[in-house]
Short mmCIF file of C-alpha atoms in Angstrom, two decimals:
data_model
loop_
_atom_site.label_atom_id
_atom_site.label_comp_id
_atom_site.label_asym_id
_atom_site.label_seq_id
_atom_site.Cartn_x
_atom_site.Cartn_y
_atom_site.Cartn_z
CA MET X 18 -26.82 -2.51 -12.04
CA ASN X 19 -27.09 -0.47 -8.86
CA PHE X 20 -24.08 -0.68 -6.57
CA GLU X 21 -24.38 -0.31 -2.81
CA HIS X 22 -21.72 1.94 -1.33
CA LEU X 23 -20.36 0.94 2.07
CA ARG X 24 -17.62 1.91 4.49
CA VAL X 25 -16.06 -1.28 5.81
CA PRO X 26 -13.56 -1.37 8.71
CA VAL X 27 -10.53 -3.47 7.78
CA ALA X 28 -7.86 -2.48 10.30
CA GLU X 29 -7.55 -0.27 13.33
CA GLY X 30 -8.53 3.22 12.23
CA VAL X 31 -8.94 2.21 8.57
CA GLU X 32 -12.19 1.88 6.66
CA LEU X 33 -12.40 1.22 2.94
CA HIS X 34 -15.05 2.86 0.79
CA THR X 35 -16.47 -0.04 -1.21
CA ALA X 36 -19.03 -0.51 -3.97
CA VAL X 37 -20.79 -3.90 -3.99
CA ALA X 38 -23.34 -5.42 -6.37
CA GLY X 39 -24.57 -8.72 -7.70
CA SER X 40 -24.71 -12.23 -6.31
CA GLY X 41 -22.82 -15.43 -6.91
CA SER X 42 -19.15 -16.29 -6.51
CA PRO X 43 -17.22 -13.23 -5.30
CA ILE X 44 -14.61 -11.27 -7.20
CA VAL X 45 -12.75 -8.26 -5.82
CA LEU X 46 -11.56 -5.58 -8.27
CA LEU X 47 -8.67 -3.31 -7.22
CA HIS X 48 -8.06 -0.02 -9.02
CA GLY X 49 -4.81 1.54 -10.20
CA PHE X 50 -3.10 4.95 -10.27
CA PRO X 51 -4.18 7.72 -10.59
CA GLN X 52 -7.70 6.35 -10.23
CA SER X 53 -10.33 4.99 -7.86
CA HIS X 54 -12.88 2.18 -7.90
CA LEU X 55 -14.65 4.13 -10.69
CA MET X 56 -12.22 2.67 -13.23
CA TRP X 57 -14.10 -0.66 -13.00
CA ARG X 58 -17.51 0.86 -13.79
CA HIS X 59 -17.97 -1.03 -17.09
CA VAL X 60 -16.37 -4.33 -16.11
CA ALA X 61 -18.01 -4.44 -12.69
CA ALA X 62 -21.51 -3.87 -14.07
CA ASP X 63 -21.05 -6.76 -16.51
CA LEU X 64 -19.58 -9.18 -13.96
CA ALA X 65 -22.29 -8.35 -11.42
CA ALA X 66 -24.82 -10.14 -13.62
CA ASP X 67 -23.61 -13.43 -12.15
CA HIS X 68 -20.99 -12.63 -9.50
CA THR X 69 -20.78 -10.71 -6.28
CA VAL X 70 -18.54 -7.82 -7.32
CA ILE X 71 -16.60 -5.90 -4.68
CA CYS X 72 -14.83 -2.68 -5.73
CA PRO X 73 -12.99 -0.87 -2.93
CA ASP X 74 -10.93 2.25 -2.97
CA LEU X 75 -7.53 1.11 -1.72
CA ARG X 76 -6.16 2.34 1.58
CA GLY X 77 -4.85 5.84 0.91
CA TYR X 78 -6.94 6.41 -2.23
CA GLY X 79 -10.34 7.72 -3.22
CA ALA X 80 -12.84 7.93 -0.37
CA SER X 81 -11.08 5.32 1.78
CA ASP X 82 -9.16 6.25 4.91
CA LYS X 83 -5.63 7.57 4.49
CA PRO X 84 -3.60 6.77 7.61
CA ALA X 85 -0.41 8.75 8.07
CA GLU X 86 2.71 6.87 7.02
CA ASP X 87 4.14 5.42 10.24
CA GLY X 88 7.05 3.39 8.92
CA PRO X 89 7.30 1.13 5.88
CA ASP X 90 4.46 -1.20 6.86
CA THR X 91 1.66 1.38 6.65
CA TYR X 92 1.43 1.17 2.87
CA SER X 93 3.25 -2.07 2.18
CA LYS X 94 1.36 -4.27 -0.25
CA ARG X 95 1.27 -6.90 2.51
CA THR X 96 -0.69 -4.49 4.72
CA MET X 97 -2.90 -3.35 1.85
CA GLY X 98 -3.53 -6.97 0.91
CA ALA X 99 -4.53 -7.80 4.46
CA ASP X 100 -7.08 -4.98 4.15
CA ILE X 101 -8.62 -6.76 1.16
CA VAL X 102 -8.81 -10.15 2.88
CA GLU X 103 -10.51 -8.55 5.89
CA LEU X 104 -12.84 -6.58 3.62
CA ALA X 105 -14.01 -9.76 1.90
CA ARG X 106 -14.35 -11.58 5.23
CA ARG X 107 -16.53 -8.83 6.66
CA LEU X 108 -18.72 -9.06 3.57
CA GLY X 109 -19.09 -12.81 4.15
CA HIS X 110 -16.47 -14.26 1.80
CA ASP X 111 -13.60 -16.43 3.02
CA ARG X 112 -12.44 -17.15 -0.54
CA PHE X 113 -12.64 -14.94 -3.61
CA ALA X 114 -11.20 -14.22 -7.03
CA LEU X 115 -9.08 -11.10 -7.32
CA ALA X 116 -8.27 -8.75 -10.20
CA GLY X 117 -6.09 -5.67 -10.00
CA HIS X 118 -4.85 -2.94 -12.30
CA ASP X 119 -1.59 -1.04 -11.88
CA ARG X 120 -1.13 -0.33 -8.12
CA GLY X 121 -4.13 -2.53 -7.42
CA ALA X 122 -2.45 -5.35 -9.32
CA LEU X 123 0.60 -5.09 -7.05
CA VAL X 124 -1.72 -5.33 -4.04
CA ALA X 125 -3.49 -8.28 -5.68
CA ILE X 126 -0.24 -10.13 -6.36
CA ARG X 127 0.94 -9.72 -2.78
CA THR X 128 -2.50 -10.73 -1.45
CA ALA X 129 -2.39 -13.91 -3.53
CA MET X 130 1.18 -14.70 -2.43
CA ASP X 131 0.37 -14.19 1.24
CA HIS X 132 -3.09 -15.81 1.17
CA PRO X 133 -2.98 -18.61 -1.44
CA ASP X 134 -5.84 -20.51 0.21
CA THR X 135 -8.03 -17.40 0.11
CA VAL X 136 -7.48 -16.10 -3.45
CA THR X 137 -8.91 -18.60 -5.92
CA HIS X 138 -7.97 -16.83 -9.18
CA LEU X 139 -5.77 -13.84 -9.96
CA ALA X 140 -5.91 -11.34 -12.84
CA SER X 141 -3.21 -8.69 -13.22
CA LEU X 142 -3.56 -5.74 -15.59
CA ASP X 143 -0.41 -4.08 -16.94
CA VAL X 144 2.26 -4.57 -14.30
CA LEU X 145 5.16 -6.82 -13.47
CA PRO X 146 5.65 -8.03 -9.91
CA THR X 147 7.52 -5.38 -7.93
CA LEU X 148 10.90 -7.14 -7.88
CA ASP X 149 10.86 -7.52 -11.66
CA MET X 150 9.55 -4.01 -12.22
CA TRP X 151 12.68 -2.51 -10.69
CA ASP X 152 14.94 -5.07 -12.35
CA VAL X 153 13.86 -4.12 -15.89
CA MET X 154 14.15 -0.35 -15.36
CA HIS X 155 17.57 0.74 -16.58
CA GLY X 156 19.26 3.40 -18.67
CA THR X 157 17.40 6.18 -20.42
CA SER X 158 14.42 3.91 -21.08
CA ALA X 159 13.66 4.10 -17.36
CA ALA X 160 12.60 7.73 -17.87
CA VAL X 161 9.11 6.37 -18.63
CA GLY X 162 8.91 5.51 -14.93
CA PHE X 163 10.24 8.78 -13.54
CA HIS X 164 7.38 8.94 -11.04
CA LEU X 165 8.57 5.68 -9.47
CA TYR X 166 11.91 7.27 -8.64
CA LEU X 167 10.41 10.58 -7.53
CA MET X 168 8.05 8.95 -5.06
CA ALA X 169 10.75 6.60 -3.80
CA GLN X 170 12.51 9.51 -2.12
CA PRO X 171 12.36 10.07 1.66
CA PRO X 172 9.27 11.83 3.05
CA GLY X 173 9.03 15.54 2.43
CA LEU X 174 10.24 16.69 -0.96
CA PRO X 175 8.16 14.46 -3.28
CA GLU X 176 4.98 15.27 -1.38
CA ARG X 177 5.63 19.00 -1.62
CA MET X 178 6.58 18.88 -5.29
CA ILE X 179 3.52 16.86 -6.29
CA ALA X 180 1.08 18.83 -4.13
CA ALA X 181 2.27 22.07 -5.75
CA THR X 182 1.15 20.86 -9.19
CA ALA X 183 -1.25 18.04 -8.30
CA ASP X 184 -3.69 18.34 -11.20
CA GLU X 185 -0.88 18.68 -13.75
CA PHE X 186 1.07 15.79 -12.21
CA PHE X 187 -1.79 13.29 -12.02
CA GLY X 188 -3.35 14.53 -15.25
CA HIS X 189 -0.05 13.90 -17.04
CA PHE X 190 -0.47 10.15 -16.55
CA LEU X 191 -4.14 10.14 -17.51
CA ASP X 192 -3.15 11.84 -20.77
CA LEU X 193 0.06 9.95 -21.48
CA TRP X 194 -1.12 6.43 -20.75
CA ALA X 195 -4.49 6.50 -22.54
CA ASN X 196 -4.60 5.50 -26.18
CA ASP X 197 -8.26 6.55 -26.22
CA PRO X 198 -8.74 9.72 -24.14
CA ALA X 199 -12.52 9.52 -24.66
CA ALA X 200 -12.55 6.39 -22.49
CA ILE X 201 -12.07 8.66 -19.47
CA PRO X 202 -14.82 11.27 -19.84
CA PRO X 203 -14.51 14.71 -18.21
CA ASP X 204 -16.60 13.89 -15.15
CA VAL X 205 -14.59 10.74 -14.40
CA ARG X 206 -11.31 12.55 -15.02
CA ALA X 207 -12.39 15.29 -12.62
CA ALA X 208 -13.27 12.69 -9.99
CA TYR X 209 -9.83 11.07 -10.35
CA LEU X 210 -8.00 14.39 -10.06
CA ASP X 211 -10.06 15.45 -7.07
CA ALA X 212 -9.39 12.15 -5.29
CA CYS X 213 -5.65 12.27 -5.99
CA ARG X 214 -5.31 15.94 -5.08
CA ASN X 215 -6.64 15.05 -1.63
CA ALA X 216 -4.40 12.02 -1.19
CA VAL X 217 -0.88 13.10 -2.14
CA PRO X 218 0.90 11.93 1.07
CA SER X 219 -0.71 8.49 1.04
CA ILE X 220 -0.19 7.94 -2.70
CA VAL X 221 3.49 8.83 -2.30
CA ALA X 222 3.71 6.49 0.71
CA ASP X 223 2.25 3.67 -1.39
CA TYR X 224 4.90 4.19 -4.06
CA ARG X 225 7.66 4.62 -1.47
CA ALA X 226 6.79 1.21 -0.02
CA SER X 227 7.22 -0.31 -3.49
CA ALA X 228 10.83 0.90 -3.55
CA GLY X 229 11.59 -0.65 -0.17
CA ILE X 230 9.61 -3.12 1.88
CA ASP X 231 7.65 -4.51 -1.08
CA VAL X 232 10.90 -5.46 -2.81
CA GLU X 233 12.06 -7.18 0.37
CA HIS X 234 8.86 -9.23 0.50
CA ASP X 235 9.16 -10.25 -3.17
CA ARG X 236 12.81 -11.14 -2.75
CA ALA X 237 12.06 -13.33 0.27
CA ASP X 238 9.42 -15.19 -1.76
CA ARG X 239 11.78 -15.63 -4.70
CA GLU X 240 14.57 -16.96 -2.47
CA ALA X 241 12.14 -19.37 -0.79
CA GLY X 242 10.85 -20.61 -4.16
CA ARG X 243 7.26 -19.53 -3.47
CA VAL X 244 4.95 -19.09 -6.46
CA LEU X 245 1.32 -18.25 -7.13
CA PRO X 246 -0.50 -21.61 -7.09
CA MET X 247 -3.84 -20.37 -8.45
CA PRO X 248 -4.75 -19.78 -12.12
CA VAL X 249 -3.33 -16.41 -13.20
CA THR X 250 -4.23 -14.24 -16.20
CA VAL X 251 -2.05 -11.27 -17.11
CA LEU X 252 -3.15 -8.58 -19.56
CA GLN X 253 -0.23 -6.42 -20.55
CA GLN X 254 0.90 -3.81 -23.04
CA ASP X 255 4.12 -4.66 -24.85
CA TRP X 256 6.43 -2.91 -22.39
CA GLY X 257 8.98 -5.66 -22.95
CA SER X 258 9.88 -4.54 -26.47
CA MET X 259 10.44 -0.98 -25.21
CA LEU X 260 12.47 -1.87 -22.14
CA GLY X 261 14.10 -5.06 -23.41
CA PHE X 262 12.58 -7.90 -21.40
CA ASP X 263 10.33 -10.93 -21.90
CA ALA X 264 7.22 -10.12 -19.89
CA ALA X 265 5.67 -13.59 -20.20
CA ALA X 266 8.89 -15.24 -19.00
CA ARG X 267 9.10 -12.85 -16.05
CA TRP X 268 5.55 -13.70 -15.11
CA ARG X 269 5.95 -17.45 -15.64
CA ALA X 270 8.60 -17.54 -12.92
CA TRP X 271 5.92 -16.45 -10.44
CA ALA X 272 2.83 -18.11 -11.93
CA PRO X 273 3.12 -21.66 -13.32
CA ASP X 274 -0.58 -21.68 -14.33
CA LEU X 275 -0.33 -18.57 -16.50
CA ARG X 276 -2.31 -17.08 -19.38
CA HIS X 277 -0.39 -14.05 -20.67
CA VAL X 278 -2.36 -11.83 -23.05
CA PRO X 279 -0.66 -8.93 -24.91
CA VAL X 280 -3.06 -6.04 -25.54
CA SER X 281 -3.01 -3.16 -28.01
CA CYS X 282 -5.18 -0.74 -26.03
CA GLY X 283 -3.68 1.79 -23.64
CA HIS X 284 -2.79 1.35 -19.99
CA PHE X 285 -6.33 2.07 -18.79
CA MET X 286 -7.63 -1.12 -20.37
CA ALA X 287 -10.66 -1.62 -18.11
CA GLU X 288 -11.94 1.69 -19.52
CA GLU X 289 -10.46 1.52 -23.02
CA ALA X 290 -11.27 -2.16 -23.71
CA PRO X 291 -13.79 -3.26 -21.05
CA ASP X 292 -15.25 -6.06 -23.17
CA LEU X 293 -11.81 -7.65 -23.56
CA VAL X 294 -11.06 -7.33 -19.85
CA THR X 295 -14.43 -8.80 -18.87
CA GLN X 296 -14.03 -11.65 -21.33
CA GLU X 297 -10.58 -12.55 -20.00
CA ILE X 298 -11.74 -12.41 -16.38
CA ARG X 299 -14.65 -14.69 -17.22
CA LYS X 300 -12.29 -17.13 -18.94
CA LEU X 301 -10.04 -17.05 -15.88
CA LEU X 302 -12.88 -17.90 -13.54
CA THR X 303 -13.56 -21.13 -15.47
CA ARG X 304 -10.01 -22.45 -15.03
#
């Protein structure tokens, strides 16, 4: 399947690099960290047989624009989600299904919360909603998420520290989180490292927002009793046994129509187990 690569304006001064292919009901696929839209290469090609598949690089990542952080809103998941709604609209879709992995899943969750009449189905790969993510991190077990705390710091130091060892920093997660290193071949790995090396300030800003304004948005939804009304599928490693929480119960509080699927592959499941991910997305779209 040949994908068309576009630059689509989504906000003032912000264009998203986007790969599009196929025809039929639309689904938007949002990548995670430390990756780009390339992570969906297997799943997207399969889904494009009977869907319009839209794979952007998120604001601040890959070949998309990287606006300077100008306060907490620049990289809030609310802002990044608005990018996705505008992207789909400009491509002719007022409603669409949405799947996200890692950082892209956090954007997808916020998009679905803010635009429940626009997002028809939601798939989340290997995260908890932001409010719960911070709630379950405690004690020495939280060391697994050291990067969350590093990038939560005020502007300056984390950017300099990461930029000084960018390939080692981002490569650490590609190595640590993959059960099957062969799933990320050398050319793809090089593309990820190159993209991240050139996006340190915006990646840090994305994470910094998740330690501040994103928590505020989740908390406001929780206090107001808002939930995700659409069918939701969650694919997740068994982080709960390591950190001491019930992932399905955490998710059920946000998503009454939930299918929670534990997986045994590594974090990069769209590359390590693409057939499983595609199968679960297809099941979701029939609900």
